[in-house]
mmCIF file of N, CA and C in Angstrom:
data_model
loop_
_atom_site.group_PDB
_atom_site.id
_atom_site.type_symbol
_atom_site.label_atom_id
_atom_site.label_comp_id
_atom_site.label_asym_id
_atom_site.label_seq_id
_atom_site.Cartn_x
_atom_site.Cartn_y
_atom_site.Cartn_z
ATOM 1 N N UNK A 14 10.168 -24.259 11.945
ATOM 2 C CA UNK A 14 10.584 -24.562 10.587
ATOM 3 C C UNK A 14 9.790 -23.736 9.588
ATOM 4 N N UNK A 15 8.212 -23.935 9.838
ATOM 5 C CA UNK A 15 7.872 -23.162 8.916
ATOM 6 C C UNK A 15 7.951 -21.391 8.733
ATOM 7 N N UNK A 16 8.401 -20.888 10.128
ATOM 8 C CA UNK A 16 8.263 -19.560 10.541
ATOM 9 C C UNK A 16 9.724 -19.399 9.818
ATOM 10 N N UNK A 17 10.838 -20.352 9.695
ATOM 11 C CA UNK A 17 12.211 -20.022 9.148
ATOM 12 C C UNK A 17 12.013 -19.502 7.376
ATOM 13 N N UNK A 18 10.985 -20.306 7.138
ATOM 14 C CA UNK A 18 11.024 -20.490 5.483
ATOM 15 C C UNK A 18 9.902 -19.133 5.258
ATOM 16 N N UNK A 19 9.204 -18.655 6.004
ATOM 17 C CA UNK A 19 8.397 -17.717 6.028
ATOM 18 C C UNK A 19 9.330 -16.300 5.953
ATOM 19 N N UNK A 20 10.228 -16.213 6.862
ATOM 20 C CA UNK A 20 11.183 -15.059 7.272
ATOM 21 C C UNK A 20 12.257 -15.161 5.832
ATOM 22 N N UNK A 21 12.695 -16.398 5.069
ATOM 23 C CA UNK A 21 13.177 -16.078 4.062
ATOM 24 C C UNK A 21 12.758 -15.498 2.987
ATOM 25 N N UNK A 22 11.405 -16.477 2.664
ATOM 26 C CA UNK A 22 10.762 -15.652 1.856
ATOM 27 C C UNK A 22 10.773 -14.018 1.990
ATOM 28 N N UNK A 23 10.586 -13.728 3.053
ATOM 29 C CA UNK A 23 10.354 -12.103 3.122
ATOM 30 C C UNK A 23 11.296 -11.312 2.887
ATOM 31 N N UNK A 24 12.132 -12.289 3.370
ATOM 32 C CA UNK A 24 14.099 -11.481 3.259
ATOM 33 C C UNK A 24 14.011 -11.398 1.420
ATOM 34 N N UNK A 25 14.004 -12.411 0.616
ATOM 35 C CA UNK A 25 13.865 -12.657 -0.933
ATOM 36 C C UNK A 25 13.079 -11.421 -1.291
ATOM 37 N N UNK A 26 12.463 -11.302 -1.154
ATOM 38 C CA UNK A 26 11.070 -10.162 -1.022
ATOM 39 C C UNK A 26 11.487 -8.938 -1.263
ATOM 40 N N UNK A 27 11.971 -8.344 -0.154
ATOM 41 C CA UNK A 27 12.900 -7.154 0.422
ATOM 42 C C UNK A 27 13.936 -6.985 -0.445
ATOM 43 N N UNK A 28 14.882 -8.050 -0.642
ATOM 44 C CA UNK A 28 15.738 -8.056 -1.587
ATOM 45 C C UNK A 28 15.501 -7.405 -3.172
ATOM 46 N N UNK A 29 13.916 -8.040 -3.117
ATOM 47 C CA UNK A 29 13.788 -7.935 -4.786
ATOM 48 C C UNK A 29 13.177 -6.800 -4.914
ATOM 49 N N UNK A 30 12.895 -5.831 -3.823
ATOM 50 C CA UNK A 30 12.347 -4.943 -3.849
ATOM 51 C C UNK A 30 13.613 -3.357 -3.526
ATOM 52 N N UNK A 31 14.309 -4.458 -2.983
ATOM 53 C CA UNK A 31 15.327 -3.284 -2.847
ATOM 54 C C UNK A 31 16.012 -3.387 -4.265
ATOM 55 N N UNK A 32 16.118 -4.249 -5.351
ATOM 56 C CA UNK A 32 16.671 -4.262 -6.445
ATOM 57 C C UNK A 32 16.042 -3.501 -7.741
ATOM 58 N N UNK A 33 14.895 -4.054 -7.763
ATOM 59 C CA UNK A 33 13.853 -3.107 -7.892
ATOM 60 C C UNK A 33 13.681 -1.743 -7.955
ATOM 61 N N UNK A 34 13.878 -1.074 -7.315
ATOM 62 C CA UNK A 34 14.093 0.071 -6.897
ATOM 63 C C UNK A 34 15.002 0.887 -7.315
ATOM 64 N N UNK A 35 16.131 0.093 -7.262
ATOM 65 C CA UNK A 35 17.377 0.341 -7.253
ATOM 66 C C UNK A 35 17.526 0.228 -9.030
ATOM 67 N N UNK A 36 17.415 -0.421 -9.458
ATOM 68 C CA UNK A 36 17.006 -0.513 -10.892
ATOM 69 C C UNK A 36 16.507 0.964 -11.770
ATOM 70 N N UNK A 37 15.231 1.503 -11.219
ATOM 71 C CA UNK A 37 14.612 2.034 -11.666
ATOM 72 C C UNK A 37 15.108 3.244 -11.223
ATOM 73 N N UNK A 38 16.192 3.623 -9.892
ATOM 74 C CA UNK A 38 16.560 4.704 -9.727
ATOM 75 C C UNK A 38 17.651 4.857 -11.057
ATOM 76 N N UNK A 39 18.361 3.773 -11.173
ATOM 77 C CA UNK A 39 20.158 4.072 -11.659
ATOM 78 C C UNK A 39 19.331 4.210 -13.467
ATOM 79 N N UNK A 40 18.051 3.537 -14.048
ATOM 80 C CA UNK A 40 17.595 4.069 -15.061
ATOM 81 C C UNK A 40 16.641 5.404 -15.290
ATOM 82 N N UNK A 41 16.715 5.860 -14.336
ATOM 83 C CA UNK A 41 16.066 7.381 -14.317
ATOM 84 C C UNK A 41 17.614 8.389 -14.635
ATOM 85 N N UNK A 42 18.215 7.905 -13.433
ATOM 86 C CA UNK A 42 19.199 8.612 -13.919
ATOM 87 C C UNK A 42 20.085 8.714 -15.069
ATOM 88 N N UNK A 43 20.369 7.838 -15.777
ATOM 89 C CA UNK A 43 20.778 7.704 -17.309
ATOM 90 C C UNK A 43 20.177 8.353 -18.523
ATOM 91 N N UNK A 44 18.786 8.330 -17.865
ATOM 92 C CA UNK A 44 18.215 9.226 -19.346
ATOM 93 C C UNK A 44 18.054 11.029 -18.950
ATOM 94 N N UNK A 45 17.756 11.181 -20.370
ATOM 95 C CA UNK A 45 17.881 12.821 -20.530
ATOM 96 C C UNK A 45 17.140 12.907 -20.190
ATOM 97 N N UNK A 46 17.232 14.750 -19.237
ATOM 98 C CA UNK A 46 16.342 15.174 -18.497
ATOM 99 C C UNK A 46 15.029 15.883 -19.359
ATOM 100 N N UNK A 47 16.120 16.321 -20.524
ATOM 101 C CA UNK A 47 14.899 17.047 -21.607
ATOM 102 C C UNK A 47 14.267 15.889 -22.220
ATOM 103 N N UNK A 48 14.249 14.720 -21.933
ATOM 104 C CA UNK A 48 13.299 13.231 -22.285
ATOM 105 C C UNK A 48 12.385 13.338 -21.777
ATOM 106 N N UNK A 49 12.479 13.759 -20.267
ATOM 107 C CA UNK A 49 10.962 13.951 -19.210
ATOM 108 C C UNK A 49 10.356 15.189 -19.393
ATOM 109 N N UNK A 50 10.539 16.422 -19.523
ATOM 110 C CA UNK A 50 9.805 17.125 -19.998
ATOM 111 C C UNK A 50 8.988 16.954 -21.700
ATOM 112 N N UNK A 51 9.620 16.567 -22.392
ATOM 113 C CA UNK A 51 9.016 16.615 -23.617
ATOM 114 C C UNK A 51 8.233 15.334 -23.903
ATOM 115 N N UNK A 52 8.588 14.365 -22.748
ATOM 116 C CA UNK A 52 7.200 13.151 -22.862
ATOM 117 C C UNK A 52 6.445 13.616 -21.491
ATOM 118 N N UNK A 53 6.255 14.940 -21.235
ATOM 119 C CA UNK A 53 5.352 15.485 -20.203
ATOM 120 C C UNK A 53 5.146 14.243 -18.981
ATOM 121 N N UNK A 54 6.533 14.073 -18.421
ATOM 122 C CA UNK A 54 6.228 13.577 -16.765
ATOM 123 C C UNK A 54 7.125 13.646 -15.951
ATOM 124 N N UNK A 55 6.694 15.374 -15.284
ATOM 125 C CA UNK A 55 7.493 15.623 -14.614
ATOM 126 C C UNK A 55 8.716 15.825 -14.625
ATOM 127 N N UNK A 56 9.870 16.326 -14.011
ATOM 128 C CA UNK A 56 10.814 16.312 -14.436
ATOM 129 C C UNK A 56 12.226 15.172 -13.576
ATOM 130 N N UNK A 57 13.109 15.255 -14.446
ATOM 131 C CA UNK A 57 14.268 14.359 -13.753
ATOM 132 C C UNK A 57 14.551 14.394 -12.629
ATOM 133 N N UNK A 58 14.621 15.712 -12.187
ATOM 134 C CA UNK A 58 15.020 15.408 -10.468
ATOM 135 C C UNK A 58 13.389 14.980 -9.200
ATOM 136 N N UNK A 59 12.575 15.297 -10.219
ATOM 137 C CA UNK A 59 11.296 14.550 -9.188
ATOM 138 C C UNK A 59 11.502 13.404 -8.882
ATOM 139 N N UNK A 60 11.888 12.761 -9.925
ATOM 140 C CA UNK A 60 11.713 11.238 -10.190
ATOM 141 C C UNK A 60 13.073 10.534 -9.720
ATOM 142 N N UNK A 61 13.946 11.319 -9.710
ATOM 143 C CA UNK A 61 15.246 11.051 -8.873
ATOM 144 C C UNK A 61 14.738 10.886 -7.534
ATOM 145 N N UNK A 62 14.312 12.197 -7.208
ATOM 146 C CA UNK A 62 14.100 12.067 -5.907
ATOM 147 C C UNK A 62 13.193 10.802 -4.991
ATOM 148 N N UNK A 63 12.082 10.843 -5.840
ATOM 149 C CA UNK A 63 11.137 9.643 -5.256
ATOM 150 C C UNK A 63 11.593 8.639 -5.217
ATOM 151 N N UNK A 64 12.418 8.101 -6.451
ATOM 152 C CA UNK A 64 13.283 6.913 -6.782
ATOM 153 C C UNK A 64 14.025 6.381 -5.552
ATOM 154 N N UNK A 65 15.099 7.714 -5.454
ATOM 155 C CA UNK A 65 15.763 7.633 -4.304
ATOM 156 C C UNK A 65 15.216 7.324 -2.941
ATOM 157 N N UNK A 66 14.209 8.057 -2.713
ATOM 158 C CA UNK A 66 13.421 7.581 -1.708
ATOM 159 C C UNK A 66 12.563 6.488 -1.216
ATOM 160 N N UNK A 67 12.117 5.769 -2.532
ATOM 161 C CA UNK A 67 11.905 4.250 -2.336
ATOM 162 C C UNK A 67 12.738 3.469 -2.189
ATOM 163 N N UNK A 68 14.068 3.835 -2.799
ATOM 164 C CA UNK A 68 14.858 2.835 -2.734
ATOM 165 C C UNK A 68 15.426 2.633 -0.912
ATOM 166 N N UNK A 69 15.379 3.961 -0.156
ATOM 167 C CA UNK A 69 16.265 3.987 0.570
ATOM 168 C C UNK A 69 15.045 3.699 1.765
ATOM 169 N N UNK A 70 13.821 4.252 1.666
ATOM 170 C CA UNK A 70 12.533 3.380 2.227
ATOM 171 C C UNK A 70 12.918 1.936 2.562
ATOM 172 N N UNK A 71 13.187 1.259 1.349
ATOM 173 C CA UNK A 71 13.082 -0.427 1.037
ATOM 174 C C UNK A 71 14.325 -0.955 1.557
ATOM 175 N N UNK A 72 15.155 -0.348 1.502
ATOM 176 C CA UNK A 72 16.306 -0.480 2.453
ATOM 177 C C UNK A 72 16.450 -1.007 4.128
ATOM 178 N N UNK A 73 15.921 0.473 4.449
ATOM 179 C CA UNK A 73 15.692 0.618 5.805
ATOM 180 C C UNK A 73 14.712 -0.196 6.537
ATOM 181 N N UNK A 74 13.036 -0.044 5.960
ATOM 182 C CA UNK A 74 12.383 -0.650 6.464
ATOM 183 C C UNK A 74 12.038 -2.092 6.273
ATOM 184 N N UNK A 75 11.755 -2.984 7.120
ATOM 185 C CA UNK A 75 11.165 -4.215 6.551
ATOM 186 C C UNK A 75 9.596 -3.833 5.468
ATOM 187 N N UNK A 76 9.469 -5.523 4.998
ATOM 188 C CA UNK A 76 8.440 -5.490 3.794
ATOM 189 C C UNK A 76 7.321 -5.264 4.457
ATOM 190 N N UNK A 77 7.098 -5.466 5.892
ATOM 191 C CA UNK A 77 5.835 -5.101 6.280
ATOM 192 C C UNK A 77 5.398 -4.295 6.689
ATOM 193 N N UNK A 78 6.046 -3.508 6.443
ATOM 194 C CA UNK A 78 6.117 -1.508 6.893
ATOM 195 C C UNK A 78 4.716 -1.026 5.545
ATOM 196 N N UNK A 79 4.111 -0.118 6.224
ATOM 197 C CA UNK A 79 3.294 0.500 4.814
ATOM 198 C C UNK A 79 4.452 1.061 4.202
ATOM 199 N N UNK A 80 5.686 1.657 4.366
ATOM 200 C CA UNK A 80 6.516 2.810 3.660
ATOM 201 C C UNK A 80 7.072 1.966 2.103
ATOM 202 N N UNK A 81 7.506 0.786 2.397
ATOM 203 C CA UNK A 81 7.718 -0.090 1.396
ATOM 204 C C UNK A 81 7.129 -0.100 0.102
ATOM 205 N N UNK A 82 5.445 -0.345 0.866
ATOM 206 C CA UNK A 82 4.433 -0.736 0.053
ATOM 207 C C UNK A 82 4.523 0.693 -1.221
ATOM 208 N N UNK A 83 4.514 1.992 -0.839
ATOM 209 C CA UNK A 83 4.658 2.779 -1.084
ATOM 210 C C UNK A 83 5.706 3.241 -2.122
ATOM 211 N N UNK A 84 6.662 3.018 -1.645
ATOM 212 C CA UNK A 84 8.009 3.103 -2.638
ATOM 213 C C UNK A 84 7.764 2.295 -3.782
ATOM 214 N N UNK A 85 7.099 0.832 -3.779
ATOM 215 C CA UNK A 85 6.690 0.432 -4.775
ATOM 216 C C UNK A 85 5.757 0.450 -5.841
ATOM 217 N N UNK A 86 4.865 1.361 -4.945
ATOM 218 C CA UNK A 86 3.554 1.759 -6.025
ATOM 219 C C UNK A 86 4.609 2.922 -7.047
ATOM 220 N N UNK A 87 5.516 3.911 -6.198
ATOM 221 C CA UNK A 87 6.206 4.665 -6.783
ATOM 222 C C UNK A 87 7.035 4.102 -8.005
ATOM 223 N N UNK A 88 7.203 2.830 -7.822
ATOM 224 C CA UNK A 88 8.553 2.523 -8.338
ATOM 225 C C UNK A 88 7.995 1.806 -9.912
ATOM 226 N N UNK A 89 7.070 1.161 -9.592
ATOM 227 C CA UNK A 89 5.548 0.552 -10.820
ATOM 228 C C UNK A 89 5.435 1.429 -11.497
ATOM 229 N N UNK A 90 5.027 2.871 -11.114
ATOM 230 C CA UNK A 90 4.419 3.934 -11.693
ATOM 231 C C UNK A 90 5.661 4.120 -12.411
ATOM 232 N N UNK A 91 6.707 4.456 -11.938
ATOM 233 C CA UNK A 91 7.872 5.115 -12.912
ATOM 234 C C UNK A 91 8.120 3.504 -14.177
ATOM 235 N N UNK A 92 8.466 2.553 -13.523
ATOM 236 C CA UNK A 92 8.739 1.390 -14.799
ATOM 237 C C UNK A 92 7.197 1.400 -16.008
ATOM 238 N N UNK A 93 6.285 1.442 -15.170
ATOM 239 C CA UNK A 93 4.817 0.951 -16.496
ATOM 240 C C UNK A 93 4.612 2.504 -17.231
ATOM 241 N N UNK A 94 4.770 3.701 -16.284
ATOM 242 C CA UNK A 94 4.385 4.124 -17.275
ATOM 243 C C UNK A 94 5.538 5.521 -17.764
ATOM 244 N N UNK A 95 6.236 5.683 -17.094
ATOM 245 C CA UNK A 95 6.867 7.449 -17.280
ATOM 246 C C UNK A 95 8.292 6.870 -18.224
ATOM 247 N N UNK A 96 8.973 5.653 -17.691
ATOM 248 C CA UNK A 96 10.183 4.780 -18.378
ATOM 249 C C UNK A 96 9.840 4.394 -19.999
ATOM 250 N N UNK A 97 8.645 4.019 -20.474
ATOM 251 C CA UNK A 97 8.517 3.562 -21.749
ATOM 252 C C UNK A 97 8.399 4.907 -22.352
ATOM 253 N N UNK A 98 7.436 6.311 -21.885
ATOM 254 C CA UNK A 98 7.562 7.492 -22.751
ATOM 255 C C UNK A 98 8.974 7.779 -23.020
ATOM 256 N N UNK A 99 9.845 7.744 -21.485
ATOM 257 C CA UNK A 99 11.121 8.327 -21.908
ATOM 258 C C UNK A 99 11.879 8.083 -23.046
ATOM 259 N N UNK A 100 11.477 6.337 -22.747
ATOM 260 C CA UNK A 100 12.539 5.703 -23.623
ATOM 261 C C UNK A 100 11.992 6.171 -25.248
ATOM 262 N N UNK A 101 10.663 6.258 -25.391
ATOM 263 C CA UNK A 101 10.245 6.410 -26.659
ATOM 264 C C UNK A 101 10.826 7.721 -27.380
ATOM 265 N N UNK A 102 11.018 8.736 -26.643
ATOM 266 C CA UNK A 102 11.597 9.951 -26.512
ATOM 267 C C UNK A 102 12.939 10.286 -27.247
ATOM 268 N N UNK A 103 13.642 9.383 -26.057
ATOM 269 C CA UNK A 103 15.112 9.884 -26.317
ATOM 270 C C UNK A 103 15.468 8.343 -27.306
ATOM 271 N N UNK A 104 15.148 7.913 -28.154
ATOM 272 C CA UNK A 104 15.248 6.752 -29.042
ATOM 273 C C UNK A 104 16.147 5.723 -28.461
ATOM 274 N N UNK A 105 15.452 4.940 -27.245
ATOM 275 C CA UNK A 105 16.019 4.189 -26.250
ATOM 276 C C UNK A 105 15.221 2.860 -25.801
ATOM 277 N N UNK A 106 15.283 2.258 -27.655
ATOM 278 C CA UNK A 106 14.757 1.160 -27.842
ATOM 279 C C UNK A 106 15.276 -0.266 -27.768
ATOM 280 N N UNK A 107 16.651 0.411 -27.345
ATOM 281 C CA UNK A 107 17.581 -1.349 -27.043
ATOM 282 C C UNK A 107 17.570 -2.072 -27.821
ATOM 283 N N UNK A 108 18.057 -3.081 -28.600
ATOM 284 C CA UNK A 108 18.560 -3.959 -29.047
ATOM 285 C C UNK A 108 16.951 -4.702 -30.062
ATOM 286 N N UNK A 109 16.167 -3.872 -30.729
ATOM 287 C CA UNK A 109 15.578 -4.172 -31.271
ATOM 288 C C UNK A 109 15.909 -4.201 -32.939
ATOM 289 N N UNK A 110 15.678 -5.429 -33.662
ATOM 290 C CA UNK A 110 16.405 -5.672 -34.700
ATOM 291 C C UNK A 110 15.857 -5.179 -35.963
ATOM 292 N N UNK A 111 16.434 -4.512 -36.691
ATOM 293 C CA UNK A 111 15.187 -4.171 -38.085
ATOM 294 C C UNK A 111 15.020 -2.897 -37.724
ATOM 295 N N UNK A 112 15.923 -2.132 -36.352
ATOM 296 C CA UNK A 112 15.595 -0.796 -36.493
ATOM 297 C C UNK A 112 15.938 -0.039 -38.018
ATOM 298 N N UNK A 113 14.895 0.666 -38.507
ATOM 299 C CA UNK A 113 15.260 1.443 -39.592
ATOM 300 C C UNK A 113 15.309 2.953 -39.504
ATOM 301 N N UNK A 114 15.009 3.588 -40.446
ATOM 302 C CA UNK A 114 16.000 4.993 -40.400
ATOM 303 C C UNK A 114 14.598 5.776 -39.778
ATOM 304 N N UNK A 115 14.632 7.335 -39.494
ATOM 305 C CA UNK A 115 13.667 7.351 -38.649
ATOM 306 C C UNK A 115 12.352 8.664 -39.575
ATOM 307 N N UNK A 116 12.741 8.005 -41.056
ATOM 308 C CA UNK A 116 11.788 8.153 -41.249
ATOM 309 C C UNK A 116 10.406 7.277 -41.721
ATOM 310 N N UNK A 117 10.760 5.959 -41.226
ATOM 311 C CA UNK A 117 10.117 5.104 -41.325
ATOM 312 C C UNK A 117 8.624 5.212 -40.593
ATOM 313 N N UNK A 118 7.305 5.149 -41.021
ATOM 314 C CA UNK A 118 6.040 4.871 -40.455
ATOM 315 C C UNK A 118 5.877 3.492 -39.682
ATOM 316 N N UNK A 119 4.998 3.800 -39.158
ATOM 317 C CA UNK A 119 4.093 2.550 -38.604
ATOM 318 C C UNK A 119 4.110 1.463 -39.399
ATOM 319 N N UNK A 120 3.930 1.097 -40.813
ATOM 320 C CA UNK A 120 3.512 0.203 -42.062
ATOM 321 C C UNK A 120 5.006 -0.061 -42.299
ATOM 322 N N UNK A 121 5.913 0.789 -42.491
ATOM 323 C CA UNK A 121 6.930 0.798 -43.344
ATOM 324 C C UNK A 121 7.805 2.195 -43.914
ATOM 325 N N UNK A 122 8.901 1.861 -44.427
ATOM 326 C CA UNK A 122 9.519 3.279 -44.848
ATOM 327 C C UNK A 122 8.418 4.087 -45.508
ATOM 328 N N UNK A 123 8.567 5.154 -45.624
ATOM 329 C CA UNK A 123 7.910 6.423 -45.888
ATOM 330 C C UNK A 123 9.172 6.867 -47.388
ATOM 331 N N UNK A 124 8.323 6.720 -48.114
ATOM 332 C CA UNK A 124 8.980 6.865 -49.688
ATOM 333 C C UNK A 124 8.417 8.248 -50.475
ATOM 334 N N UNK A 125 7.903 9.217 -49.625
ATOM 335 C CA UNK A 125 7.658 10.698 -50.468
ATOM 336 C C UNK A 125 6.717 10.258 -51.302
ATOM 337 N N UNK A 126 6.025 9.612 -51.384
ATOM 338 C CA UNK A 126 4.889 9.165 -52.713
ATOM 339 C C UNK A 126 5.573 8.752 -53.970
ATOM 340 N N UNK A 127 6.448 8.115 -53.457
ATOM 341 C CA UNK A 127 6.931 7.768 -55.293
ATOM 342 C C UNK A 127 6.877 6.238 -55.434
#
């Protein structure tokens, strides 16, 4: 019984890791490629590629494979840190309210000194 609820968990696991993955591939691919060069990381098809390759890692292997473990450090690295430059980049701020025009500062619109 408990070895049943153990093996689900892991299946859940796998799942969320294959989603995961899968996530972060199909949003690599959506953004512009001149997004990753000009927020300096690397370029689009690197990150395709690795993407792809965790995903299809996480697929194949079970969660207790090191290859997994791997695809996910990959997959962290692209969501925490290379995904927020992009997005900052290519102005791919989603559904944030009060967006204003883009010459707005940090404080507030930017009014030429008047």
């Amino acid at each position: 019984m408990l070895m049943q609820g153990f093996n689900s968990f892991l299946s859940l696991l796998n799942l969320a890791l294959i989603l995961f993955s899968g996530f972060a591939l199909v949003d690599a691919a959506i953004r512009r490629e001149d997004a990753f060069r000009a927020a300096d990381k690397k370029t689009k098809p690197f990150w395709l590629i690795v993407l792809a390759l965790a995903f299809v890692v996480n697929w194949i292997f079970g969660i207790l494979s090191f290859l997994p473990i791997i695809g996910l450090i990959a997959t962290i690295v692209y969501m925490v840190d290379v995904r927020p430059a992009v997005r900052q980049i290519s102005g791919g701020g989603g559904g944030r309210k009060g967006r204003g025009s883009s010459s707005d500062g940090p404080y507030g619109p930017y009014n030429g000194g008047r």
